[in-house]
Amino acid sequence: MKVKVCGLTDGNNIREIENAGADWFGFIFHPASPRFVAERPSYLPLKGIRVGVFVNPKIESVVQRADDFGLHIVQLYDSSPAFCRRIKNMGLKVVRALPANRDLDEAAAPFLEVADYLLFDTPSLQYGGTGKTYPWTWLNSYTGALPFILSGGITPDAAETIRSIQHTALAAVDINSRFETSPGIKNAAEVARFINTLKQ
């Protein structure tokens, strides 16, 4: 299982998270977020996958950020299936983020052909980073083959519970605000401990 550390902002901290063993590195390009990355940090990870997080963006914004940050994956909130397909046609992989509910098959259906991954996040007006979770039993309502990412309020102590989730489509875990010392700055020791426990 892969681990995505989202909401990174600082070059030195990014290097620490890379050394902690993260697989994916998330950069938020939504200006309303306290973890908004206005400019390229002093360091970007040399290993792993770089993910850009956008909320209903214009295509020009995605193109610019993908070029500036060397993105491999684009994570989209509030974007249509047609927009997701446009991003895929650019050669980038797409994560379509969806608010979790009791019928994930219904929520996922429009995006199964235009995304590479789904991300089930805690419902919120602020598009992630809430520190709040949802009942993970809701994951059982998803029967699709498209792999998904578990997100939403995951804590440093949740690794053992996540290991016990028996869902064949669970591909990655997204961690963010519950691992921070301040918005956009992660506690690298907590991240490393979580990764080691999850993957042992």
PDB file of N, CA, C and O in Angstrom, residues 8-75:
ATOM      1  N   LEU A   8       2.144  19.543   1.421  1.00  0.00           N
ATOM      2  CA  LEU A   8       3.537  19.915   1.662  1.00  0.00           C
ATOM      3  C   LEU A   8       3.810  21.312   1.103  1.00  0.00           C
ATOM      4  O   LEU A   8       3.320  21.672   0.030  1.00  0.00           O
ATOM      5  N   THR A   9       4.624  22.082   1.824  1.00  0.00           N
ATOM      6  CA  THR A   9       4.876  23.463   1.410  1.00  0.00           C
ATOM      7  C   THR A   9       6.331  23.890   1.488  1.00  0.00           C
ATOM      8  O   THR A   9       6.737  24.828   0.790  1.00  0.00           O
ATOM      9  N   ASP A  10       7.114  23.242   2.325  1.00  0.00           N
ATOM     10  CA  ASP A  10       8.464  23.716   2.648  1.00  0.00           C
ATOM     11  C   ASP A  10       9.519  22.740   2.147  1.00  0.00           C
ATOM     12  O   ASP A  10       9.422  21.528   2.367  1.00  0.00           O
ATOM     13  N   GLY A  11      10.544  23.270   1.483  1.00  0.00           N
ATOM     14  CA  GLY A  11      11.570  22.424   0.886  1.00  0.00           C
ATOM     15  C   GLY A  11      12.277  21.521   1.873  1.00  0.00           C
ATOM     16  O   GLY A  11      12.469  20.323   1.612  1.00  0.00           O
ATOM     17  N   ASN A  12      12.683  22.051   3.016  1.00  0.00           N
ATOM     18  CA  ASN A  12      13.383  21.228   4.006  1.00  0.00           C
ATOM     19  C   ASN A  12      12.468  20.132   4.549  1.00  0.00           C
ATOM     20  O   ASN A  12      12.895  18.996   4.758  1.00  0.00           O
ATOM     21  N   ASN A  13      11.219  20.469   4.782  1.00  0.00           N
ATOM     22  CA  ASN A  13      10.260  19.492   5.281  1.00  0.00           C
ATOM     23  C   ASN A  13       9.971  18.421   4.233  1.00  0.00           C
ATOM     24  O   ASN A  13       9.820  17.235   4.559  1.00  0.00           O
ATOM     25  N   ILE A  14       9.910  18.818   2.981  1.00  0.00           N
ATOM     26  CA  ILE A  14       9.709  17.850   1.899  1.00  0.00           C
ATOM     27  C   ILE A  14      10.847  16.841   1.880  1.00  0.00           C
ATOM     28  O   ILE A  14      10.631  15.630   1.719  1.00  0.00           O
ATOM     29  N   ARG A  15      12.058  17.305   2.065  1.00  0.00           N
ATOM     30  CA  ARG A  15      13.222  16.391   2.103  1.00  0.00           C
ATOM     31  C   ARG A  15      13.087  15.417   3.276  1.00  0.00           C
ATOM     32  O   ARG A  15      13.374  14.220   3.138  1.00  0.00           O
ATOM     33  N   GLU A  16      12.625  15.914   4.427  1.00  0.00           N
ATOM     34  CA  GLU A  16      12.425  15.051   5.593  1.00  0.00           C
ATOM     35  C   GLU A  16      11.369  13.986   5.309  1.00  0.00           C
ATOM     36  O   GLU A  16      11.541  12.823   5.701  1.00  0.00           O
ATOM     37  N   ILE A  17      10.299  14.376   4.653  1.00  0.00           N
ATOM     38  CA  ILE A  17       9.223  13.431   4.353  1.00  0.00           C
ATOM     39  C   ILE A  17       9.675  12.415   3.316  1.00  0.00           C
ATOM     40  O   ILE A  17       9.295  11.234   3.374  1.00  0.00           O
ATOM     41  N   GLU A  18      10.494  12.829   2.396  1.00  0.00           N
ATOM     42  CA  GLU A  18      11.069  11.888   1.433  1.00  0.00           C
ATOM     43  C   GLU A  18      11.909  10.844   2.167  1.00  0.00           C
ATOM     44  O   GLU A  18      11.796   9.635   1.908  1.00  0.00           O
ATOM     45  N   ASN A  19      12.720  11.302   3.111  1.00  0.00           N
ATOM     46  CA  ASN A  19      13.555  10.382   3.889  1.00  0.00           C
ATOM     47  C   ASN A  19      12.725   9.500   4.816  1.00  0.00           C
ATOM     48  O   ASN A  19      13.163   8.407   5.195  1.00  0.00           O
ATOM     49  N   ALA A  20      11.522   9.960   5.164  1.00  0.00           N
ATOM     50  CA  ALA A  20      10.633   9.176   6.027  1.00  0.00           C
ATOM     51  C   ALA A  20       9.989   8.013   5.284  1.00  0.00           C
ATOM     52  O   ALA A  20       9.388   7.137   5.914  1.00  0.00           O
ATOM     53  N   GLY A  21      10.084   8.017   3.950  1.00  0.00           N
ATOM     54  CA  GLY A  21       9.595   6.881   3.184  1.00  0.00           C
ATOM     55  C   GLY A  21       8.289   7.085   2.449  1.00  0.00           C
ATOM     56  O   GLY A  21       7.679   6.104   1.994  1.00  0.00           O
ATOM     57  N   ALA A  22       7.831   8.334   2.309  1.00  0.00           N
ATOM     58  CA  ALA A  22       6.589   8.586   1.576  1.00  0.00           C
ATOM     59  C   ALA A  22       6.725   8.135   0.122  1.00  0.00           C
ATOM     60  O   ALA A  22       7.797   8.209  -0.474  1.00  0.00           O
ATOM     61  N   ASP A  23       5.611   7.682  -0.438  1.00  0.00           N
ATOM     62  CA  ASP A  23       5.579   7.244  -1.837  1.00  0.00           C
ATOM     63  C   ASP A  23       5.093   8.347  -2.766  1.00  0.00           C
ATOM     64  O   ASP A  23       5.604   8.517  -3.868  1.00  0.00           O
ATOM     65  N   TRP A  24       4.069   9.069  -2.309  1.00  0.00           N
ATOM     66  CA  TRP A  24       3.483  10.154  -3.086  1.00  0.00           C
ATOM     67  C   TRP A  24       3.572  11.444  -2.273  1.00  0.00           C
ATOM     68  O   TRP A  24       3.471  11.427  -1.045  1.00  0.00           O
ATOM     69  N   PHE A  25       3.732  12.564  -2.983  1.00  0.00           N
ATOM     70  CA  PHE A  25       3.904  13.862  -2.350  1.00  0.00           C
ATOM     71  C   PHE A  25       2.854  14.821  -2.920  1.00  0.00           C
ATOM     72  O   PHE A  25       2.832  15.066  -4.128  1.00  0.00           O
ATOM     73  N   GLY A  26       2.002  15.354  -2.050  1.00  0.00           N
ATOM     74  CA  GLY A  26       0.882  16.173  -2.509  1.00  0.00           C
ATOM     75  C   GLY A  26       1.114  17.659  -2.325  1.00  0.00           C
ATOM     76  O   GLY A  26       1.506  18.115  -1.248  1.00  0.00           O
ATOM     77  N   PHE A  27       0.846  18.418  -3.394  1.00  0.00           N
ATOM     78  CA  PHE A  27       0.979  19.872  -3.380  1.00  0.00           C
ATOM     79  C   PHE A  27      -0.386  20.476  -3.714  1.00  0.00           C
ATOM     80  O   PHE A  27      -0.978  20.157  -4.743  1.00  0.00           O
ATOM     81  N   ILE A  28      -0.858  21.358  -2.835  1.00  0.00           N
ATOM     82  CA  ILE A  28      -2.212  21.892  -2.960  1.00  0.00           C
ATOM     83  C   ILE A  28      -2.184  23.232  -3.679  1.00  0.00           C
ATOM     84  O   ILE A  28      -1.524  24.182  -3.225  1.00  0.00           O
ATOM     85  N   PHE A  29      -2.929  23.314  -4.768  1.00  0.00           N
ATOM     86  CA  PHE A  29      -2.983  24.528  -5.574  1.00  0.00           C
ATOM     87  C   PHE A  29      -4.365  25.191  -5.494  1.00  0.00           C
ATOM     88  O   PHE A  29      -4.810  25.812  -6.457  1.00  0.00           O
ATOM     89  N   HIS A  30      -5.007  25.052  -4.363  1.00  0.00           N
ATOM     90  CA  HIS A  30      -6.290  25.699  -4.109  1.00  0.00           C
ATOM     91  C   HIS A  30      -6.022  26.896  -3.200  1.00  0.00           C
ATOM     92  O   HIS A  30      -5.659  26.729  -2.031  1.00  0.00           O
ATOM     93  N   PRO A  31      -6.174  28.125  -3.699  1.00  0.00           N
ATOM     94  CA  PRO A  31      -5.767  29.314  -2.924  1.00  0.00           C
ATOM     95  C   PRO A  31      -6.439  29.446  -1.562  1.00  0.00           C
ATOM     96  O   PRO A  31      -5.874  30.076  -0.664  1.00  0.00           O
ATOM     97  N   ALA A  32      -7.617  28.874  -1.381  1.00  0.00           N
ATOM     98  CA  ALA A  32      -8.307  28.991  -0.094  1.00  0.00           C
ATOM     99  C   ALA A  32      -7.732  28.085   0.983  1.00  0.00           C
ATOM    100  O   ALA A  32      -8.061  28.224   2.162  1.00  0.00           O
ATOM    101  N   SER A  33      -6.865  27.162   0.605  1.00  0.00           N
ATOM    102  CA  SER A  33      -6.294  26.225   1.569  1.00  0.00           C
ATOM    103  C   SER A  33      -5.157  26.870   2.351  1.00  0.00           C
ATOM    104  O   SER A  33      -4.336  27.598   1.777  1.00  0.00           O
ATOM    105  N   PRO A  34      -5.057  26.582   3.668  1.00  0.00           N
ATOM    106  CA  PRO A  34      -3.899  27.074   4.431  1.00  0.00           C
ATOM    107  C   PRO A  34      -2.597  26.404   4.011  1.00  0.00           C
ATOM    108  O   PRO A  34      -1.524  26.848   4.425  1.00  0.00           O
ATOM    109  N   ARG A  35      -2.703  25.387   3.167  1.00  0.00           N
ATOM    110  CA  ARG A  35      -1.520  24.676   2.664  1.00  0.00           C
ATOM    111  C   ARG A  35      -1.269  24.982   1.179  1.00  0.00           C
ATOM    112  O   ARG A  35      -0.579  24.239   0.491  1.00  0.00           O
ATOM    113  N   PHE A  36      -1.833  26.071   0.714  1.00  0.00           N
ATOM    114  CA  PHE A  36      -1.669  26.493  -0.675  1.00  0.00           C
ATOM    115  C   PHE A  36      -0.192  26.750  -0.975  1.00  0.00           C
ATOM    116  O   PHE A  36       0.511  27.427  -0.225  1.00  0.00           O
ATOM    117  N   VAL A  37       0.272  26.198  -2.091  1.00  0.00           N
ATOM    118  CA  VAL A  37       1.654  26.404  -2.525  1.00  0.00           C
ATOM    119  C   VAL A  37       1.644  27.447  -3.638  1.00  0.00           C
ATOM    120  O   VAL A  37       1.258  27.160  -4.777  1.00  0.00           O
ATOM    121  N   ALA A  38       2.056  28.654  -3.315  1.00  0.00           N
ATOM    122  CA  ALA A  38       2.019  29.749  -4.284  1.00  0.00           C
ATOM    123  C   ALA A  38       3.173  29.670  -5.277  1.00  0.00           C
ATOM    124  O   ALA A  38       3.047  30.112  -6.423  1.00  0.00           O
ATOM    125  N   GLU A  39       4.289  29.124  -4.831  1.00  0.00           N
ATOM    126  CA  GLU A  39       5.460  29.023  -5.708  1.00  0.00           C
ATOM    127  C   GLU A  39       6.219  27.746  -5.420  1.00  0.00           C
ATOM    128  O   GLU A  39       6.019  27.112  -4.375  1.00  0.00           O
ATOM    129  N   ARG A  40       7.084  27.379  -6.329  1.00  0.00           N
ATOM    130  CA  ARG A  40       7.838  26.141  -6.213  1.00  0.00           C
ATOM    131  C   ARG A  40       8.729  26.168  -4.974  1.00  0.00           C
ATOM    132  O   ARG A  40       9.499  27.126  -4.788  1.00  0.00           O
ATOM    133  N   PRO A  41       8.656  25.156  -4.117  1.00  0.00           N
ATOM    134  CA  PRO A  41       9.523  25.119  -2.928  1.00  0.00           C
ATOM    135  C   PRO A  41      11.006  24.993  -3.319  1.00  0.00           C
ATOM    136  O   PRO A  41      11.345  24.679  -4.462  1.00  0.00           O
ATOM    137  N   SER A  42      11.850  25.205  -2.344  1.00  0.00           N
ATOM    138  CA  SER A  42      13.290  25.154  -2.591  1.00  0.00           C
ATOM    139  C   SER A  42      13.775  23.746  -2.911  1.00  0.00           C
ATOM    140  O   SER A  42      14.874  23.580  -3.456  1.00  0.00           O
ATOM    141  N   TYR A  43      12.962  22.734  -2.564  1.00  0.00           N
ATOM    142  CA  TYR A  43      13.321  21.343  -2.847  1.00  0.00           C
ATOM    143  C   TYR A  43      12.060  20.588  -3.223  1.00  0.00           C
ATOM    144  O   TYR A  43      11.010  20.760  -2.598  1.00  0.00           O
ATOM    145  N   LEU A  44      12.170  19.747  -4.245  1.00  0.00           N
ATOM    146  CA  LEU A  44      11.101  18.832  -4.622  1.00  0.00           C
ATOM    147  C   LEU A  44      11.645  17.408  -4.565  1.00  0.00           C
ATOM    148  O   LEU A  44      12.834  17.183  -4.823  1.00  0.00           O
ATOM    149  N   PRO A  45      10.809  16.443  -4.209  1.00  0.00           N
ATOM    150  CA  PRO A  45      11.303  15.066  -4.039  1.00  0.00           C
ATOM    151  C   PRO A  45      11.882  14.499  -5.324  1.00  0.00           C
ATOM    152  O   PRO A  45      11.329  14.682  -6.414  1.00  0.00           O
ATOM    153  N   LEU A  46      12.987  13.797  -5.164  1.00  0.00           N
ATOM    154  CA  LEU A  46      13.636  13.152  -6.304  1.00  0.00           C
ATOM    155  C   LEU A  46      13.117  11.734  -6.493  1.00  0.00           C
ATOM    156  O   LEU A  46      13.239  11.164  -7.574  1.00  0.00           O
ATOM    157  N   LYS A  47      12.560  11.170  -5.417  1.00  0.00           N
ATOM    158  CA  LYS A  47      11.956   9.838  -5.480  1.00  0.00           C
ATOM    159  C   LYS A  47      10.455   9.989  -5.301  1.00  0.00           C
ATOM    160  O   LYS A  47       9.980  10.952  -4.714  1.00  0.00           O
ATOM    161  N   GLY A  48       9.715   9.032  -5.787  1.00  0.00           N
ATOM    162  CA  GLY A  48       8.276   9.041  -5.546  1.00  0.00           C
ATOM    163  C   GLY A  48       7.496   9.817  -6.587  1.00  0.00           C
ATOM    164  O   GLY A  48       8.034  10.301  -7.589  1.00  0.00           O
ATOM    165  N   ILE A  49       6.217   9.961  -6.327  1.00  0.00           N
ATOM    166  CA  ILE A  49       5.249  10.535  -7.257  1.00  0.00           C
ATOM    167  C   ILE A  49       4.789  11.894  -6.740  1.00  0.00           C
ATOM    168  O   ILE A  49       4.419  12.032  -5.568  1.00  0.00           O
ATOM    169  N   ARG A  50       4.781  12.882  -7.623  1.00  0.00           N
ATOM    170  CA  ARG A  50       4.322  14.224  -7.261  1.00  0.00           C
ATOM    171  C   ARG A  50       2.876  14.395  -7.721  1.00  0.00           C
ATOM    172  O   ARG A  50       2.559  14.161  -8.884  1.00  0.00           O
ATOM    173  N   VAL A  51       2.038  14.822  -6.780  1.00  0.00           N
ATOM    174  CA  VAL A  51       0.604  14.954  -7.032  1.00  0.00           C
ATOM    175  C   VAL A  51       0.187  16.402  -6.833  1.00  0.00           C
ATOM    176  O   VAL A  51       0.474  16.994  -5.787  1.00  0.00           O
ATOM    177  N   GLY A  52      -0.489  16.970  -7.800  1.00  0.00           N
ATOM    178  CA  GLY A  52      -1.037  18.313  -7.677  1.00  0.00           C
ATOM    179  C   GLY A  52      -2.520  18.253  -7.366  1.00  0.00           C
ATOM    180  O   GLY A  52      -3.266  17.542  -8.044  1.00  0.00           O
ATOM    181  N   VAL A  53      -2.946  18.978  -6.341  1.00  0.00           N
ATOM    182  CA  VAL A  53      -4.341  18.966  -5.892  1.00  0.00           C
ATOM    183  C   VAL A  53      -5.022  20.260  -6.333  1.00  0.00           C
ATOM    184  O   VAL A  53      -4.564  21.358  -5.985  1.00  0.00           O
ATOM    185  N   PHE A  54      -6.124  20.112  -7.073  1.00  0.00           N
ATOM    186  CA  PHE A  54      -6.824  21.259  -7.638  1.00  0.00           C
ATOM    187  C   PHE A  54      -8.310  21.175  -7.328  1.00  0.00           C
ATOM    188  O   PHE A  54      -8.872  20.083  -7.243  1.00  0.00           O
ATOM    189  N   VAL A  55      -8.950  22.338  -7.201  1.00  0.00           N
ATOM    190  CA  VAL A  55     -10.394  22.419  -7.033  1.00  0.00           C
ATOM    191  C   VAL A  55     -10.982  23.141  -8.246  1.00  0.00           C
ATOM    192  O   VAL A  55     -10.752  24.338  -8.433  1.00  0.00           O
ATOM    193  N   ASN A  56     -11.671  22.378  -9.086  1.00  0.00           N
ATOM    194  CA  ASN A  56     -12.333  22.930 -10.269  1.00  0.00           C
ATOM    195  C   ASN A  56     -11.449  23.925 -11.023  1.00  0.00           C
ATOM    196  O   ASN A  56     -11.847  25.077 -11.249  1.00  0.00           O
ATOM    197  N   PRO A  57     -10.252  23.514 -11.433  1.00  0.00           N
ATOM    198  CA  PRO A  57      -9.312  24.467 -12.038  1.00  0.00           C
ATOM    199  C   PRO A  57      -9.595  24.703 -13.520  1.00  0.00           C
ATOM    200  O   PRO A  57     -10.356  23.970 -14.162  1.00  0.00           O
ATOM    201  N   LYS A  58      -8.959  25.715 -14.058  1.00  0.00           N
ATOM    202  CA  LYS A  58      -8.910  25.894 -15.504  1.00  0.00           C
ATOM    203  C   LYS A  58      -7.784  25.031 -16.043  1.00  0.00           C
ATOM    204  O   LYS A  58      -6.777  24.781 -15.367  1.00  0.00           O
ATOM    205  N   ILE A  59      -7.929  24.578 -17.261  1.00  0.00           N
ATOM    206  CA  ILE A  59      -6.931  23.684 -17.844  1.00  0.00           C
ATOM    207  C   ILE A  59      -5.554  24.345 -17.891  1.00  0.00           C
ATOM    208  O   ILE A  59      -4.529  23.693 -17.682  1.00  0.00           O
ATOM    209  N   GLU A  60      -5.515  25.670 -18.110  1.00  0.00           N
ATOM    210  CA  GLU A  60      -4.239  26.377 -18.190  1.00  0.00           C
ATOM    211  C   GLU A  60      -3.485  26.316 -16.863  1.00  0.00           C
ATOM    212  O   GLU A  60      -2.250  26.223 -16.839  1.00  0.00           O
ATOM    213  N   SER A  61      -4.232  26.369 -15.769  1.00  0.00           N
ATOM    214  CA  SER A  61      -3.605  26.293 -14.451  1.00  0.00           C
ATOM    215  C   SER A  61      -2.978  24.930 -14.224  1.00  0.00           C
ATOM    216  O   SER A  61      -1.857  24.825 -13.697  1.00  0.00           O
ATOM    217  N   VAL A  62      -3.672  23.881 -14.626  1.00  0.00           N
ATOM    218  CA  VAL A  62      -3.128  22.533 -14.466  1.00  0.00           C
ATOM    219  C   VAL A  62      -1.872  22.363 -15.306  1.00  0.00           C
ATOM    220  O   VAL A  62      -0.860  21.820 -14.845  1.00  0.00           O
ATOM    221  N   VAL A  63      -1.903  22.843 -16.524  1.00  0.00           N
ATOM    222  CA  VAL A  63      -0.745  22.722 -17.417  1.00  0.00           C
ATOM    223  C   VAL A  63       0.461  23.439 -16.825  1.00  0.00           C
ATOM    224  O   VAL A  63       1.581  22.899 -16.799  1.00  0.00           O
ATOM    225  N   GLN A  64       0.252  24.651 -16.318  1.00  0.00           N
ATOM    226  CA  GLN A  64       1.362  25.424 -15.763  1.00  0.00           C
ATOM    227  C   GLN A  64       1.959  24.740 -14.533  1.00  0.00           C
ATOM    228  O   GLN A  64       3.177  24.613 -14.411  1.00  0.00           O
ATOM    229  N   ARG A  65       1.092  24.311 -13.619  1.00  0.00           N
ATOM    230  CA  ARG A  65       1.587  23.679 -12.401  1.00  0.00           C
ATOM    231  C   ARG A  65       2.246  22.334 -12.696  1.00  0.00           C
ATOM    232  O   ARG A  65       3.255  21.977 -12.067  1.00  0.00           O
ATOM    233  N   ALA A  66       1.684  21.596 -13.630  1.00  0.00           N
ATOM    234  CA  ALA A  66       2.271  20.303 -13.986  1.00  0.00           C
ATOM    235  C   ALA A  66       3.686  20.489 -14.514  1.00  0.00           C
ATOM    236  O   ALA A  66       4.590  19.688 -14.218  1.00  0.00           O
ATOM    237  N   ASP A  67       3.887  21.552 -15.264  1.00  0.00           N
ATOM    238  CA  ASP A  67       5.211  21.834 -15.815  1.00  0.00           C
ATOM    239  C   ASP A  67       6.161  22.331 -14.731  1.00  0.00           C
ATOM    240  O   ASP A  67       7.301  21.858 -14.604  1.00  0.00           O
ATOM    241  N   ASP A  68       5.696  23.265 -13.895  1.00  0.00           N
ATOM    242  CA  ASP A  68       6.550  23.852 -12.863  1.00  0.00           C
ATOM    243  C   ASP A  68       6.988  22.841 -11.811  1.00  0.00           C
ATOM    244  O   ASP A  68       8.116  22.894 -11.310  1.00  0.00           O
ATOM    245  N   PHE A  69       6.090  21.929 -11.454  1.00  0.00           N
ATOM    246  CA  PHE A  69       6.340  21.002 -10.356  1.00  0.00           C
ATOM    247  C   PHE A  69       6.683  19.592 -10.834  1.00  0.00           C
ATOM    248  O   PHE A  69       6.942  18.719 -10.023  1.00  0.00           O
ATOM    249  N   GLY A  70       6.674  19.365 -12.129  1.00  0.00           N
ATOM    250  CA  GLY A  70       6.950  18.014 -12.632  1.00  0.00           C
ATOM    251  C   GLY A  70       5.936  17.014 -12.119  1.00  0.00           C
ATOM    252  O   GLY A  70       6.297  15.914 -11.671  1.00  0.00           O
ATOM    253  N   LEU A  71       4.658  17.369 -12.187  1.00  0.00           N
ATOM    254  CA  LEU A  71       3.619  16.505 -11.635  1.00  0.00           C
ATOM    255  C   LEU A  71       3.467  15.221 -12.447  1.00  0.00           C
ATOM    256  O   LEU A  71       3.599  15.220 -13.667  1.00  0.00           O
ATOM    257  N   HIS A  72       3.154  14.145 -11.731  1.00  0.00           N
ATOM    258  CA  HIS A  72       2.826  12.861 -12.349  1.00  0.00           C
ATOM    259  C   HIS A  72       1.324  12.591 -12.323  1.00  0.00           C
ATOM    260  O   HIS A  72       0.795  11.906 -13.183  1.00  0.00           O
ATOM    261  N   ILE A  73       0.677  13.125 -11.275  1.00  0.00           N
ATOM    262  CA  ILE A  73      -0.743  12.872 -11.048  1.00  0.00           C
ATOM    263  C   ILE A  73      -1.430  14.196 -10.730  1.00  0.00           C
ATOM    264  O   ILE A  73      -0.861  15.059 -10.053  1.00  0.00           O
ATOM    265  N   VAL A  74      -2.672  14.330 -11.211  1.00  0.00           N
ATOM    266  CA  VAL A  74      -3.503  15.476 -10.877  1.00  0.00           C
ATOM    267  C   VAL A  74      -4.702  14.975 -10.073  1.00  0.00           C
ATOM    268  O   VAL A  74      -5.426  14.088 -10.533  1.00  0.00           O
ATOM    269  N   GLN A  75      -4.875  15.528  -8.882  1.00  0.00           N
ATOM    270  CA  GLN A  75      -6.008  15.175  -8.028  1.00  0.00           C
ATOM    271  C   GLN A  75      -7.040  16.282  -8.129  1.00  0.00           C
ATOM    272  O   GLN A  75      -6.740  17.456  -7.862  1.00  0.00           O
TER     273      GLN A  75
END
